[in-house]
CSV table of C-alpha atoms in Angstrom, one decimal:
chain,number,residue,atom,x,y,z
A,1,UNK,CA,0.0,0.0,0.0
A,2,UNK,CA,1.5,3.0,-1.1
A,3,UNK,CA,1.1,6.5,0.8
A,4,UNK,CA,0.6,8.9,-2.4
A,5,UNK,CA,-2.2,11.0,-2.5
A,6,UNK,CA,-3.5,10.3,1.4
A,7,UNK,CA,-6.8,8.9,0.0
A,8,UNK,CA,-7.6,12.5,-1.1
A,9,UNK,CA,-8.2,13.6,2.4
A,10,UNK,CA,-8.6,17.4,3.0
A,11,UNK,CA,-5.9,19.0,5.2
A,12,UNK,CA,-3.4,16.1,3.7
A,13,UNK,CA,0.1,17.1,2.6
A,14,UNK,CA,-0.3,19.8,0.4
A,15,UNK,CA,2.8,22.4,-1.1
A,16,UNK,CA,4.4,24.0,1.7
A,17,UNK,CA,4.7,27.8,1.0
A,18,UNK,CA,8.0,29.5,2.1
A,19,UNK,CA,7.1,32.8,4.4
A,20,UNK,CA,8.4,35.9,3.0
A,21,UNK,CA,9.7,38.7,5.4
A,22,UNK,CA,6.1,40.3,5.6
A,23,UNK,CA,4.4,37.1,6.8
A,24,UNK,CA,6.8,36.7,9.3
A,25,UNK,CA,6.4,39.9,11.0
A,26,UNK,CA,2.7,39.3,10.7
A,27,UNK,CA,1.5,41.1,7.8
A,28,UNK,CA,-0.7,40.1,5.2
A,29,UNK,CA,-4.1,39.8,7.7
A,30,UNK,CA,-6.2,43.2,7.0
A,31,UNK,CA,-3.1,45.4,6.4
A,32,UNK,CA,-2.4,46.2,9.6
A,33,UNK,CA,0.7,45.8,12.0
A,34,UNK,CA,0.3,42.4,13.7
A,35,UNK,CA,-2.7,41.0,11.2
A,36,UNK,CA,-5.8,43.2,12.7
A,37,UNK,CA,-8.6,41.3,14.1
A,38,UNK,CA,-8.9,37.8,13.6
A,39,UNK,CA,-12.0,36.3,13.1
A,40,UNK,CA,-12.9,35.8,17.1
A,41,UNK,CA,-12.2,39.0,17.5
A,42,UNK,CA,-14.6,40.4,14.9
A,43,UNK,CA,-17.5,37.8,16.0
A,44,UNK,CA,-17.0,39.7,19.5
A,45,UNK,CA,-17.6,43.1,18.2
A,46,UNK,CA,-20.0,42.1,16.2
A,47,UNK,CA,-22.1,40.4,19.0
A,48,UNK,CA,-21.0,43.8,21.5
A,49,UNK,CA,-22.8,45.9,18.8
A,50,UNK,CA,-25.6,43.5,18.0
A,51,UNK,CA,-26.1,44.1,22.6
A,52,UNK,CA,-26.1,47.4,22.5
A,53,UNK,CA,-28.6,48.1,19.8
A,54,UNK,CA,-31.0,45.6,21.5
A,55,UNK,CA,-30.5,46.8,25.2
A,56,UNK,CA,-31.3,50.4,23.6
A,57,UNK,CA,-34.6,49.5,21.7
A,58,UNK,CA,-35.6,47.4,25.1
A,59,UNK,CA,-34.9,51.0,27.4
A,60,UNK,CA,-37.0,52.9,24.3
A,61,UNK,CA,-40.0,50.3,24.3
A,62,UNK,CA,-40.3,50.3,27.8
A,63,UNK,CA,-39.9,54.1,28.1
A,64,UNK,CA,-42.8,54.3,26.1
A,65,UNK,CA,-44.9,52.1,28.4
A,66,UNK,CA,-43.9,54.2,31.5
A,67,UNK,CA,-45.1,56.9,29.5
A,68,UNK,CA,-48.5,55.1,28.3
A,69,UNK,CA,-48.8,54.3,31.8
A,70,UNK,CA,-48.6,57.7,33.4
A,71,UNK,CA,-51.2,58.6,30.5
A,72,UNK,CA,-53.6,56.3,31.2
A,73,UNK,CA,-53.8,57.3,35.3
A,74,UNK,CA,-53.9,61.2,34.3
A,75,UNK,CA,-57.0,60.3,32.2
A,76,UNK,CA,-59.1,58.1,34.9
A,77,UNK,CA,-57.8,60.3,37.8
């Protein structure tokens, strides 16, 4: 049995690629010293923004029912 090809797995041998000076100082990710965010890091913010718009339409919505409230006992009182 013979080991060429690895069965055509993925992530199986492959061509290695020899690193230039750039992708050894960490370039090459976003453009930015030290590769920018990775994609974790992006997730995060994304999910941080995603929070904040939320917690913000929940303070509104119930602002609104304070106010609907304090309506409604003006007009029976």
């Amino acid at each position: 049995m013979t080991r060429g090809g690895a069965g055509h797995l993925p992530g199986v041998g492959g061509s290695r690629r020899h690193l230039g000076r750039e992708a050894l100082r960490g370039g090459g990710r976003g453009g930015r010293i030290g590769g920018g965010l990775d994609a974790g890091a992006q997730k995060r913010e994304l999910l941080r923004g995603l929070r904040e718009k939320r917690r913000a339409e929940e303070e509104r919505r119930a602002e609104g029912e304070r106010r609907a409230e304090g309506e409604r006992g003006r007009a029976s009182g």
